Short mmCIF file of C-alpha atoms in Angstrom, two decimals:
data_model
loop_
_atom_site.label_atom_id
_atom_site.label_comp_id
_atom_site.label_asym_id
_atom_site.label_seq_id
_atom_site.Cartn_x
_atom_site.Cartn_y
_atom_site.Cartn_z
CA MET A 1 58.73 232.44 165.77
CA GLY A 2 56.80 234.34 163.26
CA PHE A 3 55.92 233.43 159.71
CA SER A 4 55.04 235.73 156.92
CA VAL A 5 54.80 235.65 153.20
CA PRO A 6 57.68 238.08 152.78
CA ASP A 7 59.88 235.95 154.84
CA PHE A 8 58.93 232.92 152.72
CA ARG A 9 59.69 234.56 149.64
CA ARG A 10 62.81 235.66 150.86
CA LYS A 11 64.06 232.27 151.80
CA TRP A 12 62.40 230.29 148.96
CA SER A 13 62.81 232.22 145.86
CA CYS A 14 61.27 231.10 142.56
CA ARG A 15 64.72 230.07 141.32
CA GLY A 16 64.98 227.54 144.27
CA TYR A 17 61.56 226.32 143.59
CA MET A 18 62.27 225.59 139.99
CA SER A 19 65.50 223.80 140.68
CA ALA A 20 63.58 221.34 142.98
CA GLY A 21 60.95 220.72 140.48
CA ALA A 22 63.52 220.01 137.68
CA ALA A 23 65.32 217.57 139.99
CA MET A 24 62.09 215.62 140.68
CA VAL A 25 61.31 215.50 137.01
CA THR A 26 64.81 214.21 136.11
CA ALA A 27 64.45 211.50 138.83
CA ALA A 28 61.11 210.53 137.40
CA LEU A 29 62.52 210.20 133.84
CA GLY A 30 65.60 208.12 135.22
CA LEU A 31 63.31 205.59 136.99
CA SER A 32 61.21 205.13 134.00
CA LEU A 33 64.24 204.50 131.84
CA VAL A 34 65.50 202.04 134.27
CA LEU A 35 62.25 200.05 134.44
CA ALA A 36 62.08 200.02 130.59
CA GLU A 37 65.70 198.58 130.38
CA ARG A 38 64.75 195.83 132.82
CA ALA A 39 61.69 195.02 130.87
CA GLU A 40 63.69 194.80 127.78
CA ALA A 41 66.40 192.69 129.40
CA ARG A 42 63.80 189.94 130.22
CA LYS A 43 63.42 189.44 126.52
CA TYR A 44 67.22 189.41 125.55
CA THR A 45 69.93 188.00 127.81
CA SER A 46 72.83 190.18 128.25
CA PRO A 47 76.05 188.74 126.70
CA LEU A 48 77.97 189.91 129.86
CA ASP A 49 75.76 187.96 132.26
CA ILE A 50 78.03 184.87 132.56
CA PHE A 51 76.78 184.05 136.12
CA GLY A 52 73.09 184.14 135.28
CA ILE A 53 72.19 187.01 137.58
CA ALA A 54 69.91 188.75 135.21
CA ALA A 55 66.29 187.78 135.34
CA PRO A 56 65.40 184.66 133.35
CA ARG A 57 63.84 185.07 129.95
CA PRO A 58 60.27 184.02 129.97
CA ARG A 59 59.42 181.03 127.72
CA PRO A 60 56.69 181.29 125.14
CA ALA A 61 53.67 179.37 125.97
CA VAL A 62 53.61 175.86 124.72
CA HIS A 63 50.34 174.73 123.08
CA SER A 64 49.85 170.95 123.25
CA ALA A 65 48.92 169.39 119.90
CA ARG A 66 46.82 166.23 119.86
CA ILE A 67 48.89 163.49 118.04
CA PRO A 68 46.54 160.89 116.15
CA LEU A 69 47.02 157.26 117.19
CA PRO A 70 46.67 154.36 114.72
CA ARG A 71 43.54 152.52 114.98
CA PRO A 72 43.37 149.03 116.80
CA ARG A 73 44.27 146.03 114.75
CA PRO A 74 41.13 144.05 113.96
CA GLU A 75 40.82 140.48 115.34
CA GLU A 76 40.35 138.89 111.78
CA ALA A 77 43.61 140.41 110.54
CA PRO A 78 46.40 137.84 109.89
CA LYS A 79 49.13 137.64 112.40
CA ALA A 80 52.57 139.09 111.74
CA SER A 81 55.45 136.54 111.43
CA GLY A 82 57.43 137.87 114.45
CA GLU A 83 54.29 138.32 116.62
CA ALA A 84 53.93 136.05 119.66
CA PRO A 85 50.61 134.19 120.21
CA PRO A 86 48.07 135.78 122.58
CA GLU A 87 48.42 134.72 126.24
CA PRO A 88 45.40 132.60 127.38
CA ASP A 89 43.38 134.13 130.11
CA GLY A 90 45.86 136.96 130.65
CA LYS A 91 48.41 134.67 132.07
CA PRO A 92 51.99 134.95 130.73
CA LEU A 93 53.48 131.81 129.18
CA ALA A 94 55.89 129.82 131.09
CA ASP A 95 58.90 130.24 128.66
CA LYS A 96 58.21 133.92 128.09
CA PRO A 97 60.77 136.14 129.94
CA GLY A 98 59.06 138.61 132.15
CA ALA A 99 60.16 141.69 133.99
CA ASP A 100 61.31 139.62 137.01
CA LYS A 101 62.74 136.69 134.86
CA PRO A 102 65.92 137.26 132.97
CA ALA A 103 66.29 135.96 129.51
CA GLU A 104 68.04 132.64 129.40
CA ALA A 105 71.65 132.37 128.30
CA ALA A 106 72.38 131.43 124.76
CA ALA A 107 73.08 127.62 124.32
CA PRO A 108 76.84 126.84 123.88
CA PRO A 109 78.01 126.03 120.36
CA GLU A 110 77.99 122.25 119.56
CA LYS A 111 81.35 120.47 119.55
CA PRO A 112 82.65 119.39 116.25
CA VAL A 113 82.33 115.67 115.61
CA SER A 114 85.53 113.85 115.78
CA ALA A 115 86.88 111.79 112.85
CA CYS A 116 86.83 108.55 114.89
CA ARG A 117 83.05 109.19 115.69
CA LEU A 118 82.53 109.64 111.96
CA ALA A 119 84.29 106.44 111.09
CA LEU A 120 82.60 104.32 113.82
CA THR A 121 79.38 103.98 112.08
CA GLU A 122 76.50 101.48 112.73
CA GLU A 123 77.95 99.07 110.10
CA ILE A 124 80.89 98.58 112.44
CA ALA A 125 79.54 98.92 115.96
CA THR A 126 76.61 99.86 118.00
CA ALA A 127 78.13 102.63 120.01
CA PRO A 128 76.03 105.66 120.75
CA SER A 129 77.90 108.71 121.91
CA ILE A 130 77.56 109.78 125.59
CA PRO A 131 78.45 113.22 127.28
CA ASP A 132 81.93 113.84 128.62
CA ILE A 133 82.77 112.63 131.88
CA ARG A 134 84.33 115.04 134.39
CA GLY A 135 85.31 113.05 137.51
CA PRO A 136 87.34 113.83 140.54
CA GLY A 137 91.09 114.50 139.81
CA ALA A 138 91.95 113.68 136.19
CA CYS A 139 89.21 110.90 135.88
CA GLY A 140 87.03 111.03 132.75
CA GLY A 141 87.47 111.78 129.13
CA GLU A 142 85.97 113.25 125.99
CA ASP A 143 84.53 111.70 122.89
CA LEU A 144 83.03 108.83 124.80
CA VAL A 145 80.78 106.04 123.58
CA ARG A 146 78.94 103.01 125.08
CA LEU A 147 80.02 100.10 123.17
CA GLU A 148 77.03 97.73 123.07
CA ALA A 149 77.73 95.50 120.15
CA ILE A 150 80.15 94.99 117.30
CA VAL A 151 79.01 94.16 113.89
CA LEU A 152 81.07 91.42 112.00
CA PRO A 153 81.75 91.45 108.28
CA ASP A 154 78.93 88.96 107.76
CA LYS A 155 76.44 91.38 109.59
CA ARG A 156 76.45 89.25 112.74
CA LYS A 157 76.45 91.18 116.05
CA VAL A 158 78.76 90.40 118.89
CA THR A 159 77.17 91.58 122.09
CA VAL A 160 79.41 93.18 124.66
CA LYS A 161 78.23 92.23 128.18
CA PRO A 162 78.00 94.39 129.97
CA ALA A 163 78.18 97.41 127.69
CA ALA A 164 81.64 99.12 128.01
CA ILE A 165 82.04 102.89 128.37
CA LEU A 166 85.22 103.77 126.30
CA ARG A 167 86.80 106.39 124.38
CA CYS A 168 85.98 106.37 120.69
CA THR A 169 89.56 105.42 119.71
CA MET A 170 89.51 102.49 122.18
CA ALA A 171 86.12 101.18 121.11
CA SER A 172 87.28 101.36 117.54
CA ALA A 173 90.39 99.36 118.31
CA ILE A 174 88.29 96.60 120.06
CA ALA A 175 85.94 96.41 117.12
CA ASP A 176 88.85 96.14 114.55
CA TRP A 177 90.40 93.37 116.74
CA LEU A 178 87.21 91.23 116.88
CA ARG A 179 86.31 91.82 113.21
CA LYS A 180 89.76 91.20 111.69
CA ASP A 181 91.57 88.85 114.18
CA MET A 182 89.03 87.06 116.32
CA ALA A 183 86.38 86.45 113.74
CA PRO A 184 88.71 84.34 111.39
CA LEU A 185 90.05 82.56 114.56
CA ALA A 186 86.48 81.60 115.46
CA THR A 187 85.85 80.41 111.96
CA SER A 188 88.83 78.15 112.02
CA LEU A 189 87.46 76.52 115.14
CA GLY A 190 84.14 75.83 113.45
CA SER A 191 81.83 78.54 114.75
CA THR A 192 81.47 82.44 115.07
CA ILE A 193 81.73 84.88 117.92
CA GLY A 194 78.62 85.51 119.84
CA GLU A 195 79.64 87.46 123.01
CA LEU A 196 82.47 89.39 124.48
CA ASP A 197 82.86 88.99 128.14
CA ASN A 198 83.66 92.43 129.58
CA PHE A 199 85.30 92.32 133.00
CA ASP A 200 85.83 96.04 133.47
CA SER A 201 85.82 99.27 131.48
CA PHE A 202 85.66 102.77 132.70
CA GLU A 203 86.15 103.22 136.53
CA CYS A 204 87.70 106.09 138.34
CA ARG A 205 90.47 104.41 140.36
CA GLY A 206 94.21 103.87 140.66
CA ARG A 207 96.20 101.17 139.09
CA ASN A 208 95.12 97.65 140.44
CA ARG A 209 92.82 99.63 142.79
CA VAL A 210 95.81 100.40 145.08
CA ALA A 211 95.27 103.39 147.24
CA GLY A 212 97.53 106.41 146.20
CA ALA A 213 98.62 104.64 143.00
CA LEU A 214 98.78 106.45 139.62
CA LEU A 215 95.53 106.90 137.68
CA SER A 216 94.81 103.69 135.89
CA GLU A 217 93.70 103.89 132.11
CA HIS A 218 90.50 102.62 133.27
CA GLY A 219 89.87 105.97 135.04
CA LYS A 220 90.47 107.67 131.48
CA ALA A 221 88.08 105.29 129.85
CA ASN A 222 91.02 103.97 127.79
CA ALA A 223 91.10 100.42 128.79
CA LEU A 224 89.14 97.06 128.70
CA ASP A 225 89.61 93.90 130.72
CA VAL A 226 88.56 90.91 128.78
CA ARG A 227 87.84 87.29 130.33
CA GLY A 228 86.92 85.49 127.32
CA ILE A 229 84.85 85.15 124.07
CA LYS A 230 81.79 82.92 123.79
CA MET A 231 81.11 81.22 120.54
CA ALA A 232 77.73 80.76 118.93
CA ASN A 233 77.96 77.08 119.34
CA GLY A 234 78.31 77.32 123.11
CA GLN A 235 82.00 76.94 123.39
CA SER A 236 83.97 79.60 125.15
CA ILE A 237 87.56 80.72 124.60
CA SER A 238 88.80 81.81 127.97
CA LEU A 239 92.03 83.79 127.44
CA THR A 240 93.70 82.52 130.75
CA ASP A 241 92.20 78.91 130.73
CA ARG A 242 95.28 76.41 130.41
CA THR A 243 92.96 73.77 129.16
CA ILE A 244 92.42 75.73 125.97
CA SER A 245 94.85 74.89 123.25
CA ARG A 246 98.15 76.70 123.53
CA GLU A 247 98.18 77.50 119.85
CA VAL A 248 94.89 79.35 120.12
CA ARG A 249 96.02 81.40 123.14
CA GLU A 250 99.28 82.39 121.29
CA GLN A 251 97.33 83.60 118.33
CA VAL A 252 95.24 85.84 120.62
CA LEU A 253 98.46 87.01 122.36
CA HIS A 254 100.03 88.05 118.99
CA SER A 255 96.92 89.84 117.87
CA VAL A 256 96.43 91.95 120.92
CA CYS A 257 100.05 92.78 121.38
CA SER A 258 100.06 94.12 117.73
CA ARG A 259 97.13 96.49 118.17
CA PHE A 260 97.24 97.69 121.86
CA SER A 261 100.04 99.53 123.62
CA THR A 262 99.49 97.68 126.89
CA VAL A 263 98.72 93.93 127.29
CA LEU A 264 98.89 92.46 130.76
CA GLY A 265 97.84 88.90 131.44
CA PRO A 266 98.92 85.81 133.61
CA GLY A 267 102.68 86.22 134.56
CA SER A 268 102.65 90.05 134.78
CA ASP A 269 101.30 90.27 138.32
CA TRP A 270 98.79 88.46 140.37
CA TYR A 271 96.06 91.07 139.57
CA HIS A 272 95.76 89.78 135.93
CA GLU A 273 95.78 85.94 136.45
CA ASP A 274 92.08 85.50 135.37
CA HIS A 275 91.75 88.12 132.65
CA VAL A 276 93.64 90.14 130.05
CA HIS A 277 94.08 93.96 130.27
CA LEU A 278 94.10 95.99 127.11
CA ASP A 279 94.63 99.76 126.72
CA LEU A 280 96.01 102.50 124.44
CA ALA A 281 98.25 104.32 126.79
CA GLN A 282 100.42 106.91 125.12
CA ARG A 283 104.15 106.59 126.05
CA ARG A 284 107.34 108.27 124.97
CA ASN A 285 108.79 106.91 121.60
CA ASP A 286 105.65 104.69 121.25
CA TYR A 287 106.79 102.28 124.04
CA ARG A 288 104.69 99.26 124.34
CA ILE A 289 104.27 96.61 127.13
CA CYS A 290 103.14 93.00 126.36
CA GLN A 291 103.38 90.77 129.48
CA TRP A 292 101.31 87.63 129.17
CA ASN A 293 102.74 84.11 129.65
CA VAL A 294 100.88 81.54 127.90
CA TRP A 295 101.23 78.54 130.17
CA ASP A 296 101.31 74.96 128.91
CA PRO A 297 98.14 73.04 129.01
CA LEU A 298 97.49 71.04 132.09
CA PRO A 299 97.57 67.13 131.73
CA GLN A 300 94.26 65.75 130.96
CA ILE A 301 95.09 62.71 133.46
CA ALA A 302 96.92 63.28 136.70
CA PRO A 303 100.07 61.14 137.11
CA LEU A 304 99.56 58.03 139.29
CA LEU A 305 100.72 58.16 142.82
CA PRO A 306 102.74 55.35 144.45
CA ALA A 307 100.76 52.96 146.57
CA GLU A 308 100.94 53.45 150.34
CA ARG A 309 103.31 51.07 152.18
CA PRO A 310 101.58 48.34 153.98
CA GLU A 311 101.64 48.32 157.73
CA GLU A 312 103.25 44.71 157.99
CA ALA A 313 106.24 45.78 155.78
CA PRO A 314 109.57 46.15 157.64
CA PRO A 315 111.15 49.50 158.06
CA ARG A 316 112.92 50.83 154.98
CA GLU A 317 116.45 50.67 156.59
CA VAL A 318 115.99 47.02 157.32
CA ALA A 319 114.74 46.23 153.88
CA ALA A 320 117.52 48.19 152.28
CA LYS A 321 120.10 46.25 154.28
CA SER A 322 118.67 42.97 153.42
CA GLU A 323 118.97 43.74 149.74
CA ILE A 324 122.76 44.06 150.23
CA ARG A 325 124.63 40.70 150.35
CA PRO A 326 126.66 40.51 153.43
CA GLU A 327 130.22 39.51 153.59
CA LYS A 328 131.56 36.24 155.02
CA GLY A 329 132.65 37.58 158.38
CA ALA A 330 129.57 39.51 158.80
CA GLU A 331 127.50 36.51 158.07
CA ASP A 332 129.25 34.35 160.59
CA GLU A 333 128.77 37.11 163.17
CA ALA A 334 125.18 37.32 162.52
CA THR A 335 124.77 33.49 162.92
CA GLU A 336 126.66 33.69 166.30
CA LYS A 337 124.58 36.51 167.77
CA PRO A 338 121.35 34.68 167.86
CA ALA A 339 122.94 31.60 169.46
CA ALA A 340 124.47 33.96 172.21
CA ASN A 341 121.07 35.55 172.88
CA VAL A 342 119.02 32.23 172.97
CA GLY A 343 116.53 32.17 175.66
CA LYS A 344 116.50 36.13 176.15
CA SER A 345 113.26 37.82 175.12
CA GLN A 346 113.91 40.73 172.85
CA PRO A 347 111.62 43.68 173.23
CA HIS A 348 109.31 44.00 170.09
CA LYS A 349 109.46 47.23 168.25
CA PRO A 350 106.41 48.07 166.12
CA ALA A 351 106.95 48.94 162.56
CA THR A 352 106.77 52.73 161.90
CA LYS A 353 105.60 54.51 158.94
CA LYS A 354 107.49 57.52 157.66
CA ARG A 355 105.93 60.53 156.33
CA ARG A 356 106.43 61.53 152.70
#
């Protein structure tokens, strides 16, 4: 294959050469425009680029500025009102909540004071309030007090032994009963009240301590069992003692039955033969129960018993027959029988003593 300049010129004319050069120049210009557009696109995001395909816009350089801090508080400066005291030796205080100790819950709001609690002042009774009792079942109650003593109108104190745990309303009723009814009764007897014998007050149990029975008012702190009242002169008024005057016991009976909704004493059942039960149970239509038999006093001297029959006395049948006058025929027959039996030994029967 030969190559020569004439053949080259014939195949590659100047027109073709110029066309190829123009195409290369055009491609170079297009490439430069495309690169310029991409460089400009980095500065301004295209509104049609909804998927974020375009190259991200470079953020301007952030120059960190130094923020001036406040100067430390001098040690001699006064402490702020809400500032906590410094921790000694770097140890946290015991009551200060930390990161691992949650803050304590707020204290519950205090319960409002009842009208009974406001009325039962120290001038009437020594009865401090105690927390509510929540026992098993329905046992317990609210607005409770510990009745320790009752103040009489003359400022004398009647001690409650032992102290009774009662509802405020029940304690107030006991105080009114002693102050208004029993104090005048003791004065009429020539003395004053010194002590109240408390047999039982609050106790979580059924009625009469019977298993399965209904809840007693004692379990609600709404009852008091009283055995007696001791006087200042040493005399005692036992409410169930038959040696005490019947008139005195009847006065006590009328006073308690007019103030309490339930009164159980001797005669109600054998559980209350040695004390009197008092409570303020609420019933329909304000129904009340007063069961207390005031028995007659026992005789001071026991009646005389008949003397025992002597051993040598004849049997009662023989003595009874001898007191009856025999008829004439019977008398003759009685005289004939010994004559017929003369010389015969009669068996001796010892005298017998009958049981009474």
